[in-house]
Coordinates of C-alpha atoms in Angstrom, one line a residue:
M1 CA -112.7 -88.5 33.1
S2 CA -112.9 -84.7 32.8
T3 CA -111.3 -82.9 29.9
H4 CA -108.5 -81.6 32.1
Q5 CA -107.7 -85.3 33.2
V6 CA -107.7 -86.5 29.6
M7 CA -105.3 -83.7 28.6
L8 CA -103.0 -84.7 31.5
M9 CA -103.2 -88.4 30.5
C10 CA -102.3 -87.6 26.8
V11 CA -99.3 -85.5 28.0
L12 CA -98.2 -88.4 30.3
A13 CA -98.4 -90.7 27.4
V14 CA -96.1 -88.5 25.3
V15 CA -93.7 -88.1 28.1
A16 CA -93.6 -91.8 29.0
G17 CA -93.3 -92.8 25.3
V18 CA -90.3 -90.5 24.7
A19 CA -88.7 -91.6 28.0
G20 CA -89.0 -95.2 26.7
L21 CA -87.2 -94.3 23.6
V22 CA -84.4 -92.6 25.4
V23 CA -83.9 -95.4 27.9
A24 CA -84.0 -97.9 25.0
D25 CA -81.4 -95.9 23.1
R26 CA -79.1 -95.7 26.1
L27 CA -79.3 -99.3 26.8
R28 CA -79.3 -100.4 23.1
F29 CA -82.3 -102.6 23.6
P30 CA -85.6 -102.7 21.5
S31 CA -87.7 -99.7 22.6
I32 CA -91.0 -101.6 22.3
V33 CA -90.1 -103.6 25.4
F34 CA -89.9 -100.4 27.5
L35 CA -92.9 -98.9 25.9
L36 CA -94.9 -102.0 26.8
V37 CA -93.6 -101.9 30.4
F38 CA -94.2 -98.2 30.8
G39 CA -97.7 -98.5 29.3
A40 CA -98.7 -101.4 31.5
G41 CA -97.2 -99.7 34.6
L42 CA -99.2 -96.6 34.0
G43 CA -102.3 -98.2 32.9
P44 CA -105.3 -99.5 35.0
D45 CA -103.4 -102.6 36.2
G46 CA -100.5 -100.4 37.4
A47 CA -100.6 -96.7 38.6
G48 CA -103.9 -96.1 37.0
L49 CA -102.7 -92.8 35.4
I50 CA -103.5 -93.7 31.8
R51 CA -107.0 -95.0 31.0
P52 CA -107.2 -95.2 27.1
E53 CA -111.0 -95.9 27.3
A54 CA -111.5 -92.3 28.2
L55 CA -110.5 -91.4 24.7
G56 CA -113.5 -93.3 23.3
R57 CA -113.6 -93.4 19.5
G58 CA -110.7 -90.9 19.5
L59 CA -108.3 -93.8 20.1
E60 CA -109.4 -95.5 17.0
I61 CA -109.0 -92.3 15.0
L62 CA -105.5 -91.7 16.4
V63 CA -104.5 -95.3 15.7
K64 CA -105.6 -95.1 12.1
I65 CA -103.8 -91.8 11.4
A66 CA -100.7 -92.8 13.1
V67 CA -100.4 -96.2 11.4
A68 CA -101.0 -94.4 8.0
I69 CA -98.0 -92.1 8.6
I70 CA -95.9 -95.0 9.9
L71 CA -96.5 -97.1 6.8
F72 CA -95.9 -94.2 4.4
E73 CA -92.6 -93.5 6.0
G74 CA -91.6 -97.1 5.9
A75 CA -92.6 -97.3 2.2
L76 CA -90.6 -94.1 1.5
T77 CA -87.4 -95.7 2.8
L78 CA -87.5 -98.6 0.3
R79 CA -85.4 -98.2 -2.8
A80 CA -86.9 -99.3 -6.1
R81 CA -83.8 -101.0 -7.4
D82 CA -83.1 -102.9 -4.2
V83 CA -86.7 -104.2 -4.0
A84 CA -86.5 -105.2 -7.7
E85 CA -83.5 -107.3 -6.9
V86 CA -85.4 -109.5 -4.4
F87 CA -88.8 -108.9 -5.8
A88 CA -89.6 -112.5 -6.4
G89 CA -88.9 -113.6 -2.9
V90 CA -90.8 -110.6 -1.3
R91 CA -93.8 -111.2 -3.6
R92 CA -94.1 -114.8 -2.4
L93 CA -93.6 -113.8 1.2
V94 CA -96.5 -111.5 1.2
T95 CA -98.7 -114.0 -0.7
Y96 CA -97.9 -117.6 -0.1
G97 CA -96.0 -116.8 3.0
L98 CA -98.9 -114.8 4.4
G99 CA -101.2 -117.8 3.8
V100 CA -98.8 -120.2 5.6
T101 CA -98.5 -117.8 8.6
W102 CA -102.2 -117.4 8.8
A103 CA -102.9 -121.1 8.7
G104 CA -100.1 -122.0 11.0
A105 CA -101.0 -119.3 13.6
T106 CA -104.7 -120.3 13.4
L107 CA -104.0 -124.0 14.1
A108 CA -101.6 -123.1 17.0
A109 CA -104.1 -120.8 18.6
W110 CA -106.9 -123.3 18.2
G111 CA -105.0 -126.4 19.1
I112 CA -102.6 -125.1 21.9
A113 CA -104.4 -122.0 23.4
G114 CA -107.9 -123.4 22.9
L115 CA -109.3 -120.3 21.2
P116 CA -112.7 -120.9 19.4
G117 CA -112.3 -121.4 15.8
H118 CA -113.5 -118.0 14.6
L119 CA -111.2 -116.2 17.1
A120 CA -108.3 -118.3 16.2
V121 CA -108.7 -117.4 12.5
L122 CA -108.8 -113.8 13.6
F123 CA -105.6 -114.2 15.7
G124 CA -103.9 -115.9 12.8
A125 CA -104.7 -112.9 10.5
L126 CA -103.5 -110.4 13.0
V127 CA -100.1 -112.0 13.4
T128 CA -99.3 -112.2 9.7
V129 CA -98.0 -108.6 9.9
T130 CA -94.4 -107.7 11.0
G131 CA -94.0 -104.1 10.1
P132 CA -91.2 -101.5 9.7
T133 CA -91.7 -100.2 13.3
V134 CA -89.9 -103.3 14.7
I135 CA -87.8 -104.5 11.6
R136 CA -86.0 -101.2 11.0
P137 CA -84.7 -100.6 14.6
L138 CA -83.5 -104.2 14.6
L139 CA -81.7 -103.8 11.3
E140 CA -80.2 -100.5 12.5
R141 CA -78.5 -102.4 15.4
V142 CA -77.8 -105.5 13.4
H143 CA -76.2 -104.7 10.0
V144 CA -76.9 -107.6 7.7
K145 CA -76.4 -108.0 3.9
R146 CA -78.3 -105.5 1.8
T147 CA -80.4 -108.2 0.1
V148 CA -81.4 -109.7 3.5
A149 CA -82.2 -106.3 4.9
T150 CA -84.3 -105.4 1.8
V151 CA -86.3 -108.5 2.0
L152 CA -87.2 -108.0 5.7
N153 CA -87.9 -104.3 5.2
S154 CA -90.0 -104.8 2.1
E155 CA -91.9 -107.6 3.7
G156 CA -92.7 -105.5 6.7
V157 CA -93.9 -102.5 4.7
I158 CA -95.9 -104.4 2.1
I159 CA -97.4 -107.1 4.3
D160 CA -99.0 -104.7 6.8
P161 CA -101.9 -103.4 4.8
I162 CA -102.5 -106.9 3.3
G163 CA -102.5 -108.5 6.7
V164 CA -104.8 -105.9 8.1
F165 CA -107.3 -106.3 5.1
V166 CA -107.2 -110.1 5.8
A167 CA -108.1 -109.3 9.5
V168 CA -110.8 -106.9 8.5
L169 CA -112.3 -109.7 6.2
V170 CA -112.3 -112.1 9.1
L171 CA -113.9 -109.6 11.4
E172 CA -116.6 -108.9 8.9
L173 CA -117.3 -112.6 8.5
I174 CA -117.4 -113.1 12.4
L175 CA -119.8 -110.2 12.8
G176 CA -121.9 -111.4 9.9
F177 CA -122.7 -108.2 8.1
G178 CA -125.0 -110.1 5.8
M179 CA -122.3 -110.4 3.1
T180 CA -121.7 -113.4 0.9
W181 CA -118.2 -114.9 0.6
R182 CA -117.9 -113.4 -2.9
E183 CA -118.9 -109.9 -1.6
T184 CA -116.4 -110.3 1.2
M185 CA -113.6 -111.2 -1.2
G186 CA -114.6 -108.4 -3.5
G187 CA -114.3 -106.0 -0.6
Y188 CA -110.8 -107.3 0.2
F189 CA -109.5 -106.8 -3.4
G190 CA -111.4 -103.6 -3.7
R191 CA -109.7 -102.1 -0.7
L192 CA -106.3 -103.3 -2.0
G193 CA -106.8 -102.3 -5.6
I194 CA -108.5 -99.0 -5.2
G195 CA -106.2 -98.0 -2.3
A196 CA -103.1 -98.9 -4.4
L197 CA -104.3 -97.0 -7.5
L198 CA -105.3 -93.8 -5.6
G199 CA -102.1 -94.0 -3.5
A200 CA -99.8 -94.5 -6.5
A201 CA -101.4 -91.5 -8.3
G202 CA -101.2 -89.4 -5.2
G203 CA -97.7 -90.5 -4.3
F204 CA -96.4 -89.8 -7.9
S205 CA -98.0 -86.3 -7.9
L206 CA -97.0 -85.2 -4.5
P207 CA -93.2 -84.4 -5.2
W208 CA -94.3 -82.3 -8.2
V209 CA -96.6 -80.2 -6.0
L210 CA -93.8 -79.8 -3.4
R211 CA -91.3 -78.7 -6.1
A212 CA -93.5 -75.8 -7.2
R213 CA -91.8 -73.0 -5.3
W214 CA -94.5 -70.6 -6.4
L215 CA -97.0 -72.7 -4.4
V216 CA -95.0 -74.2 -1.5
A217 CA -92.2 -72.3 0.2
E218 CA -89.1 -74.3 1.1
H219 CA -89.7 -74.0 4.9
L220 CA -93.3 -75.4 4.5
Q221 CA -92.4 -78.4 2.3
N222 CA -92.2 -80.9 5.2
L223 CA -95.6 -79.8 6.6
A224 CA -97.1 -79.7 3.1
G225 CA -95.8 -83.2 2.4
L226 CA -97.4 -84.4 5.7
A227 CA -100.7 -82.9 4.8
G228 CA -100.4 -84.5 1.3
V229 CA -99.9 -88.0 2.8
L230 CA -102.9 -87.5 5.1
G231 CA -104.9 -86.2 2.1
I232 CA -104.1 -89.3 0.1
F233 CA -105.2 -91.4 3.1
A234 CA -108.4 -89.6 3.6
A235 CA -109.3 -89.6 -0.1
A236 CA -108.9 -93.4 -0.2
E237 CA -111.0 -93.8 2.9
R238 CA -113.7 -91.6 1.4
V239 CA -113.8 -93.6 -1.8
Y240 CA -113.5 -97.1 -0.3
P241 CA -113.5 -97.4 3.5
E242 CA -110.5 -99.2 5.0
S243 CA -108.4 -98.7 1.8
G244 CA -106.3 -95.9 3.2
L245 CA -103.5 -98.2 4.4
A246 CA -102.9 -99.6 1.0
A247 CA -103.1 -96.1 -0.4
V248 CA -100.3 -94.6 1.9
V249 CA -97.9 -97.7 1.2
A250 CA -98.5 -97.2 -2.6
A251 CA -97.9 -93.5 -2.3
G252 CA -94.6 -94.1 -0.5
L253 CA -93.5 -96.7 -3.1
A254 CA -94.6 -94.5 -6.1
A255 CA -93.1 -91.2 -4.9
P256 CA -90.2 -90.4 -7.4
R257 CA -87.3 -89.8 -5.1
R258 CA -85.1 -87.8 -7.6
I259 CA -87.6 -85.0 -8.0
M260 CA -88.8 -84.9 -4.3
P261 CA -87.3 -81.6 -2.9
Q262 CA -85.2 -82.2 0.2
E263 CA -86.1 -85.8 0.2
H264 CA -83.8 -86.8 2.9
R265 CA -85.0 -84.0 5.2
F266 CA -88.6 -85.0 4.4
R267 CA -87.8 -88.7 5.3
L268 CA -86.1 -87.6 8.6
F269 CA -89.1 -85.4 9.5
K270 CA -91.3 -88.5 8.9
E271 CA -89.0 -90.7 10.9
E272 CA -89.2 -88.3 13.9
L273 CA -93.1 -88.2 13.6
T274 CA -93.1 -92.0 13.3
L275 CA -91.0 -92.4 16.5
L276 CA -93.5 -90.1 18.4
F277 CA -96.5 -91.9 17.1
I278 CA -95.1 -95.3 17.8
S279 CA -94.1 -94.3 21.4
V280 CA -97.5 -92.8 22.2
L281 CA -99.5 -95.7 20.6
F282 CA -97.6 -98.4 22.4
I283 CA -98.1 -96.6 25.8
L284 CA -101.9 -96.2 25.1
L285 CA -102.3 -99.7 23.7
A286 CA -100.3 -101.4 26.4
A287 CA -102.2 -99.5 29.0
N288 CA -105.5 -100.8 27.4
V289 CA -104.4 -104.5 27.8
R290 CA -105.3 -106.3 31.0
L291 CA -102.1 -107.9 32.4
A292 CA -104.3 -110.6 34.0
A293 CA -105.5 -111.7 30.6
I294 CA -101.9 -112.1 29.4
F295 CA -100.9 -114.1 32.5
E296 CA -103.9 -116.3 32.1
E297 CA -102.6 -117.5 28.8
G298 CA -99.6 -118.9 30.7
W299 CA -97.6 -121.7 29.1
R300 CA -100.3 -122.3 26.4
G301 CA -99.7 -118.7 25.2
L302 CA -96.0 -119.2 25.2
G303 CA -96.5 -122.4 23.3
V304 CA -98.4 -120.6 20.6
V305 CA -95.7 -117.9 20.2
G306 CA -93.0 -120.7 20.2
I307 CA -94.7 -122.5 17.3
L308 CA -95.0 -119.2 15.5
M309 CA -91.3 -118.6 15.8
L310 CA -89.8 -122.0 15.6
V311 CA -92.2 -123.8 13.1
V312 CA -94.5 -121.4 11.2
R313 CA -91.9 -118.6 10.4
P314 CA -89.2 -121.0 9.0
L315 CA -91.9 -122.9 7.0
C316 CA -93.2 -119.6 5.7
V317 CA -89.7 -118.5 4.5
F318 CA -88.5 -121.8 3.0
L319 CA -91.7 -122.3 1.1
S320 CA -91.7 -118.7 -0.2
I321 CA -88.0 -118.2 -1.0
D322 CA -86.2 -121.0 -2.9
R323 CA -82.4 -121.6 -3.0
N324 CA -82.2 -120.1 -6.5
T325 CA -83.4 -116.7 -5.1
M326 CA -81.2 -116.6 -1.9
P327 CA -78.5 -118.7 -0.2
F328 CA -79.5 -121.0 2.6
R329 CA -77.8 -118.9 5.3
D330 CA -79.6 -115.8 4.2
R331 CA -83.0 -117.6 4.2
L332 CA -82.2 -119.1 7.6
F333 CA -81.6 -115.7 9.1
I334 CA -84.8 -114.3 7.6
A335 CA -86.6 -117.3 9.1
T336 CA -85.4 -116.2 12.6
V337 CA -86.7 -112.6 12.3
A338 CA -90.3 -111.7 12.3
P339 CA -91.1 -109.5 15.3
R340 CA -94.6 -108.1 15.5
G341 CA -95.1 -104.4 16.0
V342 CA -97.5 -101.5 16.3
V343 CA -99.8 -102.5 13.5
A344 CA -100.6 -105.8 15.0
A345 CA -101.1 -104.2 18.4
S346 CA -103.3 -101.4 17.0
A347 CA -105.5 -103.8 15.0
A348 CA -105.8 -106.3 17.9
S349 CA -106.9 -103.6 20.3
L350 CA -109.5 -102.1 18.0
F351 CA -110.8 -105.4 17.0
A352 CA -111.1 -106.6 20.6
L353 CA -113.0 -103.4 21.4
I354 CA -115.4 -103.9 18.4
L355 CA -116.1 -107.5 19.3
E356 CA -116.6 -106.7 23.0
E357 CA -119.1 -104.0 22.1
K358 CA -121.0 -106.6 20.0
G359 CA -121.1 -109.0 23.0
W360 CA -118.5 -111.6 21.7
E361 CA -116.8 -113.5 24.5
G362 CA -113.1 -114.2 24.3
A363 CA -112.2 -111.0 22.3
R364 CA -109.7 -109.9 25.0
R365 CA -108.0 -113.3 24.7
V366 CA -107.1 -112.5 21.2
E367 CA -105.8 -109.1 22.2
A368 CA -103.7 -110.7 25.0
L369 CA -102.2 -113.3 22.7
V370 CA -101.3 -110.7 20.2
F371 CA -99.5 -108.6 22.8
L372 CA -97.8 -111.7 24.2
T373 CA -96.5 -112.5 20.7
I374 CA -95.3 -108.9 20.3
A375 CA -93.4 -108.9 23.6
V376 CA -91.8 -112.3 23.1
T377 CA -90.8 -111.9 19.5
V378 CA -89.4 -108.4 20.0
V379 CA -87.3 -109.4 23.1
V380 CA -86.1 -112.8 21.9
Q381 CA -85.4 -111.9 18.3
G382 CA -84.0 -108.5 19.3
V383 CA -81.4 -110.2 21.6
L384 CA -80.5 -113.1 19.3
A385 CA -80.5 -111.3 16.0
W386 CA -76.8 -110.3 16.2
P387 CA -75.4 -113.6 17.4
V388 CA -77.5 -115.5 14.9
A389 CA -76.3 -113.2 12.1
W390 CA -72.8 -113.5 13.1
A391 CA -73.0 -117.3 13.3
L392 CA -74.6 -117.4 9.9
G393 CA -72.1 -115.0 8.4
V394 CA -74.8 -112.5 7.1
L395 CA -73.4 -109.4 8.9
S396 CA -72.7 -106.7 6.4
E397 CA -69.9 -104.7 8.0
V398 CA -67.9 -105.4 4.8
D399 CA -70.8 -104.7 2.6
R400 CA -71.7 -101.1 3.9
R401 CA -70.5 -98.5 1.5
V402 CA -67.5 -96.3 2.2
L403 CA -67.5 -92.9 0.7
V404 CA -64.1 -91.0 0.3
V405 CA -64.7 -87.4 -0.5
G406 CA -61.5 -86.1 -2.1
A407 CA -59.7 -87.9 -4.8
N408 CA -56.3 -86.5 -4.1
M409 CA -53.3 -88.9 -3.5
L410 CA -54.3 -89.2 0.2
G411 CA -58.0 -89.9 -0.6
R412 CA -57.0 -92.5 -3.2
A413 CA -54.5 -94.2 -0.8
V414 CA -57.3 -94.6 1.8
A415 CA -59.9 -95.7 -0.8
A416 CA -57.5 -98.3 -2.2
V417 CA -57.1 -100.0 1.2
Y418 CA -60.8 -100.3 1.9
H419 CA -61.3 -101.4 -1.8
A420 CA -58.8 -104.2 -1.4
A421 CA -60.3 -105.3 1.9
G422 CA -63.6 -106.1 0.1
R423 CA -65.6 -103.0 1.1
S424 CA -67.9 -101.2 -1.3
V425 CA -66.0 -98.0 -2.0
V426 CA -66.9 -94.9 -4.0
V427 CA -64.4 -92.0 -4.4
T428 CA -65.9 -88.6 -5.3
D429 CA -64.5 -85.2 -6.1
T430 CA -65.3 -82.1 -8.1
N431 CA -61.8 -82.1 -9.8
P432 CA -62.0 -84.2 -13.0
I433 CA -58.2 -84.7 -13.1
H434 CA -58.3 -86.2 -9.6
C435 CA -61.3 -88.3 -10.6
E436 CA -59.5 -89.6 -13.6
A437 CA -56.6 -90.5 -11.5
A438 CA -58.8 -92.5 -9.1
R439 CA -60.4 -94.4 -12.0
G440 CA -56.9 -95.2 -13.4
A441 CA -56.1 -96.7 -9.9
G442 CA -59.1 -99.0 -10.3
L443 CA -61.3 -97.2 -7.8
P444 CA -65.1 -96.7 -8.3
T445 CA -65.3 -93.0 -8.8
A446 CA -68.0 -90.4 -9.4
C447 CA -67.2 -86.8 -10.3
G448 CA -69.5 -84.2 -8.9
N449 CA -70.6 -82.0 -6.1
I450 CA -71.3 -84.0 -2.9
F451 CA -73.9 -81.4 -1.8
E452 CA -76.1 -81.9 -4.9
R453 CA -79.0 -84.3 -4.3
A454 CA -78.6 -86.0 -7.8
H455 CA -74.9 -86.7 -7.1
Q456 CA -75.8 -88.1 -3.7
E457 CA -78.2 -90.5 -5.3
R458 CA -75.6 -91.4 -7.9
I459 CA -73.0 -92.4 -5.2
G460 CA -75.5 -94.1 -3.0
M461 CA -75.0 -91.9 0.0
D462 CA -77.9 -93.3 1.8
E463 CA -76.3 -96.7 1.7
A464 CA -73.1 -95.5 3.3
G465 CA -71.8 -96.6 6.7
T466 CA -68.6 -94.6 6.5
V467 CA -67.7 -91.1 5.1
I468 CA -64.1 -89.9 5.0
A469 CA -63.7 -86.3 4.0
V470 CA -60.1 -85.6 2.9
T471 CA -60.4 -82.6 0.6
Q472 CA -57.9 -79.8 0.9
N473 CA -60.6 -77.5 2.3
P474 CA -61.2 -78.3 6.0
E475 CA -64.3 -76.2 6.3
V476 CA -65.8 -78.2 3.4
N477 CA -64.8 -81.4 5.1
V478 CA -66.7 -80.3 8.3
L479 CA -69.7 -79.4 6.2
I480 CA -69.6 -82.8 4.5
A481 CA -69.4 -84.5 7.9
Q482 CA -72.4 -82.5 9.2
H483 CA -74.4 -83.3 6.2
A484 CA -73.6 -87.0 6.4
R485 CA -74.4 -87.1 10.2
E486 CA -77.5 -84.9 10.3
D487 CA -79.2 -85.7 7.0
Y488 CA -78.2 -89.3 6.5
R489 CA -77.3 -90.4 10.0
I490 CA -74.1 -92.1 8.8
P491 CA -72.6 -93.7 11.8
Y492 CA -68.9 -93.3 11.1
V493 CA -67.7 -89.9 9.7
Y494 CA -64.0 -89.0 9.6
V495 CA -62.8 -85.4 8.9
A496 CA -59.3 -84.3 7.8
L497 CA -58.5 -80.9 9.3
D498 CA -55.6 -78.5 8.5
R499 CA -53.6 -77.3 11.4
F500 CA -53.0 -74.0 9.7
D501 CA -56.8 -73.4 9.2
K502 CA -58.6 -71.7 12.1
G503 CA -62.0 -71.8 10.6
A504 CA -62.5 -75.5 11.2
R505 CA -61.5 -77.0 14.6
R506 CA -61.5 -80.4 16.4
E507 CA -64.5 -79.2 18.5
H508 CA -66.6 -78.6 15.4
V509 CA -66.1 -82.2 14.4
E510 CA -66.9 -83.6 17.8
R511 CA -70.0 -81.4 18.1
I512 CA -71.6 -83.1 15.1
G513 CA -70.6 -86.6 16.2
G514 CA -67.7 -87.0 13.8
H515 CA -64.1 -88.1 14.3
L516 CA -60.9 -86.3 13.6
A517 CA -59.2 -88.4 10.9
F518 CA -55.6 -89.4 11.6
G519 CA -55.8 -88.3 15.2
R520 CA -54.6 -84.6 14.6
P521 CA -55.0 -81.8 12.1
L522 CA -52.5 -82.0 9.3
A523 CA -50.8 -79.6 7.1
L524 CA -52.8 -81.0 4.1
A525 CA -51.5 -79.0 1.3
P526 CA -47.8 -79.5 2.1
W527 CA -48.3 -83.2 2.7
L528 CA -49.9 -83.6 -0.7
E529 CA -47.2 -81.6 -2.4
R530 CA -44.6 -83.8 -0.7
L531 CA -46.3 -86.9 -2.0
R532 CA -46.4 -85.4 -5.6
S533 CA -42.6 -84.5 -5.4
E534 CA -41.8 -87.9 -3.7
E535 CA -40.5 -86.2 -0.6
A536 CA -43.2 -88.2 1.3
V537 CA -44.1 -91.8 1.1
L538 CA -46.7 -94.3 2.3
V539 CA -45.4 -97.0 4.4
A540 CA -47.2 -100.2 5.5
R541 CA -46.1 -101.9 8.6
E542 CA -47.1 -105.2 10.2
T543 CA -46.8 -105.3 14.0
P544 CA -44.5 -108.1 15.1
P545 CA -45.8 -110.4 17.9
K546 CA -43.6 -109.0 20.6
D547 CA -43.4 -105.4 19.4
T548 CA -42.5 -103.0 22.2
L549 CA -42.4 -99.9 20.0
P550 CA -45.3 -97.4 19.7
Q551 CA -48.7 -99.0 19.6
S552 CA -51.1 -96.2 19.4
V553 CA -51.8 -92.9 17.4
R554 CA -51.1 -90.9 20.5
E555 CA -47.5 -92.1 20.7
Y556 CA -46.9 -90.4 17.4
A557 CA -48.5 -87.1 18.4
G558 CA -45.3 -85.3 18.8
N559 CA -43.6 -86.4 15.5
E560 CA -44.5 -84.2 12.7
D561 CA -42.8 -86.5 10.1
I562 CA -44.9 -89.6 10.7
V563 CA -48.7 -89.8 10.5
P564 CA -50.7 -93.1 11.1
L565 CA -53.4 -93.3 8.5
L566 CA -55.1 -96.7 8.7
V567 CA -55.2 -99.8 10.7
R568 CA -56.3 -103.2 9.5
H569 CA -57.3 -105.7 12.2
G570 CA -57.9 -108.9 10.3
D571 CA -60.6 -108.1 7.7
R572 CA -61.6 -104.7 9.4
V573 CA -60.1 -101.5 8.2
Q574 CA -60.2 -98.4 10.6
V575 CA -59.2 -94.8 10.0
C576 CA -56.8 -93.8 12.7
E577 CA -58.1 -91.4 15.3
D578 CA -56.9 -90.1 18.6
G579 CA -57.6 -93.2 20.7
T580 CA -56.7 -95.9 18.0
H581 CA -54.4 -98.7 19.2
W582 CA -52.9 -101.7 17.3
G583 CA -51.6 -105.0 18.4
P584 CA -49.6 -108.0 17.2
G585 CA -50.5 -108.9 13.7
D586 CA -52.3 -105.7 12.9
R587 CA -51.2 -103.8 9.8
V588 CA -50.7 -100.0 9.9
L589 CA -50.4 -97.5 7.0
F590 CA -48.2 -94.5 7.7
L591 CA -47.6 -91.2 5.9
T592 CA -44.0 -90.2 6.4
R593 CA -41.3 -88.0 5.1
R594 CA -38.8 -89.9 2.9
G595 CA -35.9 -91.2 5.0
T596 CA -37.9 -91.3 8.3
A597 CA -37.7 -94.7 10.0
V598 CA -41.1 -96.1 11.1
D599 CA -39.8 -98.0 14.2
T600 CA -39.6 -101.3 12.2
P601 CA -37.9 -101.7 8.9
S602 CA -39.7 -101.6 5.6
R603 CA -39.0 -102.9 2.2
P604 CA -40.3 -101.8 -1.2
S605 CA -43.8 -103.0 -2.0
P606 CA -44.0 -105.7 -4.7
G607 CA -44.1 -104.2 -8.1
G608 CA -43.0 -100.8 -7.0
G609 CA -46.2 -99.9 -5.2
A610 CA -47.0 -96.9 -3.1
A611 CA -46.0 -98.4 0.3
A612 CA -43.4 -100.4 1.9
E613 CA -44.1 -103.4 4.0
S614 CA -42.3 -104.0 7.2
S615 CA -40.3 -107.0 8.2
S616 CA -39.9 -108.2 11.8
S617 CA -36.4 -107.0 12.4
S618 CA -35.6 -103.7 13.9
A619 CA -33.0 -102.3 11.6
A620 CA -33.4 -99.3 9.3
P621 CA -35.3 -99.7 6.1
T622 CA -33.2 -101.7 3.6
A623 CA -34.6 -99.6 0.6
P624 CA -36.5 -96.4 0.3
P625 CA -40.2 -96.8 -0.2
V626 CA -41.7 -95.8 -3.5
P627 CA -44.3 -93.1 -3.5
G628 CA -47.7 -93.6 -4.9
P629 CA -50.5 -94.6 -4.5
P630 CA -51.6 -97.1 -7.2
A631 CA -54.5 -99.1 -5.7
G632 CA -53.2 -102.6 -6.4
P633 CA -49.9 -102.9 -4.4
L634 CA -51.1 -100.6 -1.6
G635 CA -54.3 -102.4 -1.1
G636 CA -52.5 -105.7 -1.2
L637 CA -50.3 -104.8 1.6
L638 CA -53.0 -103.9 4.0

């Protein structure tokens, strides 16, 4: 191919890769499936527009650099305290578990697919890896318990370089480089050890270099960080060939998060690069695979993948993680999740190319089996992950952290309901008096500036699934929402606006992907003053089975004296917004002026709490509700 054709092919690979990501995001389906389909469709067996062999050794270079960045980004997302909590299980998964997977996959490939022994051993080594490129997207769609997610993420990041080293070891033995077994094992541990040492040193030093403003300007920090990662990779490769992957993983794990400038922005930059590299790599690698070779494996190939999923993976997990480390249901879910990703695909393609150049027959069968394993595990486990997690009770909707920014009476009331529902809640404010009041109500509280990195670390902002901004400054609330959405990609962000403030509007909230809390702008300061003076109260109401009265936030839009705040559907608590509805059995928390009836009667909360709970009759309230909000009674009502 001419230089011009190669350039067009590379551009097409980028366009097709990004298109695959967009389609997958719209359909909420694993992107790898579309990338494999697009790559195969554009490759020699399809339209013939992408021919990766035209890149020559450039494909190998691209693969190595891309995988290095992908693994560093994956390691950077791991939190030391979370990994420490499940370290014993992860350590056994990437040692004993790797051995079990290697042996089981080798036997399946040899006994079912009929691969020659040496190629079966190579296939077994290649499918020991899972990887963050497939695990993390799955866990972003299926929110499981933090410990379960940490085990899967940690295994995926750490096992990738180890599995690749095992595969390199097997390849060297197959090609017979004149090395003894002892020399080969020395090479394995040399790559792992030297890579880890150099990577840890480089990863620990990198944030200090980036912090030096006299050296690296703020707008160049992301690029300088990327250059630093590639420098660590290249240095390790220079000292000991093939040790670069271990180096970048160690660098990501060793980098001190607290001193890394704009760490969340750096991580997001790496995530975007990772997505680009993954999409382009899969397009090129899928185009490089001959579809006929995959179809030739037929039922034998599917049988191998079935054994990997139904026998080898459960055996690996249950032999590696005992019941004292994790509950049975958690281990069972982990046993059902082990999709293979870009690292397995990259190594399989490169090894097949090397073996083919050396004249080894059957090399393309190994590649075909690996890609069949990738396609089946990604599709099947991607589709079944949520139903399996739901059936096993390992979904973490109740475990994901709720951050309430603003410890005023309204913020404390909202936080109390979530806290009583079993959610992990943190209240934060800059006002020490408000913070002390929140602590006195039994709410986990941190006093500090939400925009400071150290405070974000302290409150665990990167673990949050919901942010509710209810400070008295609407413009600050919008900035908080923007920060949560753009820098942390928190899915549920609710913003309280003031109807007297013209600087922050509903469209500003919607533009950043947030939600207007309580369905309308409020007169925040007057409502808080009414709560303090007991002119306003919080009323909790349970919807009767045959309630014909208002059933949505919109039906209260014209009533300035009643504001629906929260709805509890069973175990789920939701901040009211414009389209919120409730039905029979749901419980609703209202903010009302004292003496205003809330369409069903209320009685004082037990122990004189902050809210009144409704009965099922339709008379006026039998007693005035009591202002609050102490956390206990209010939380108990909802």
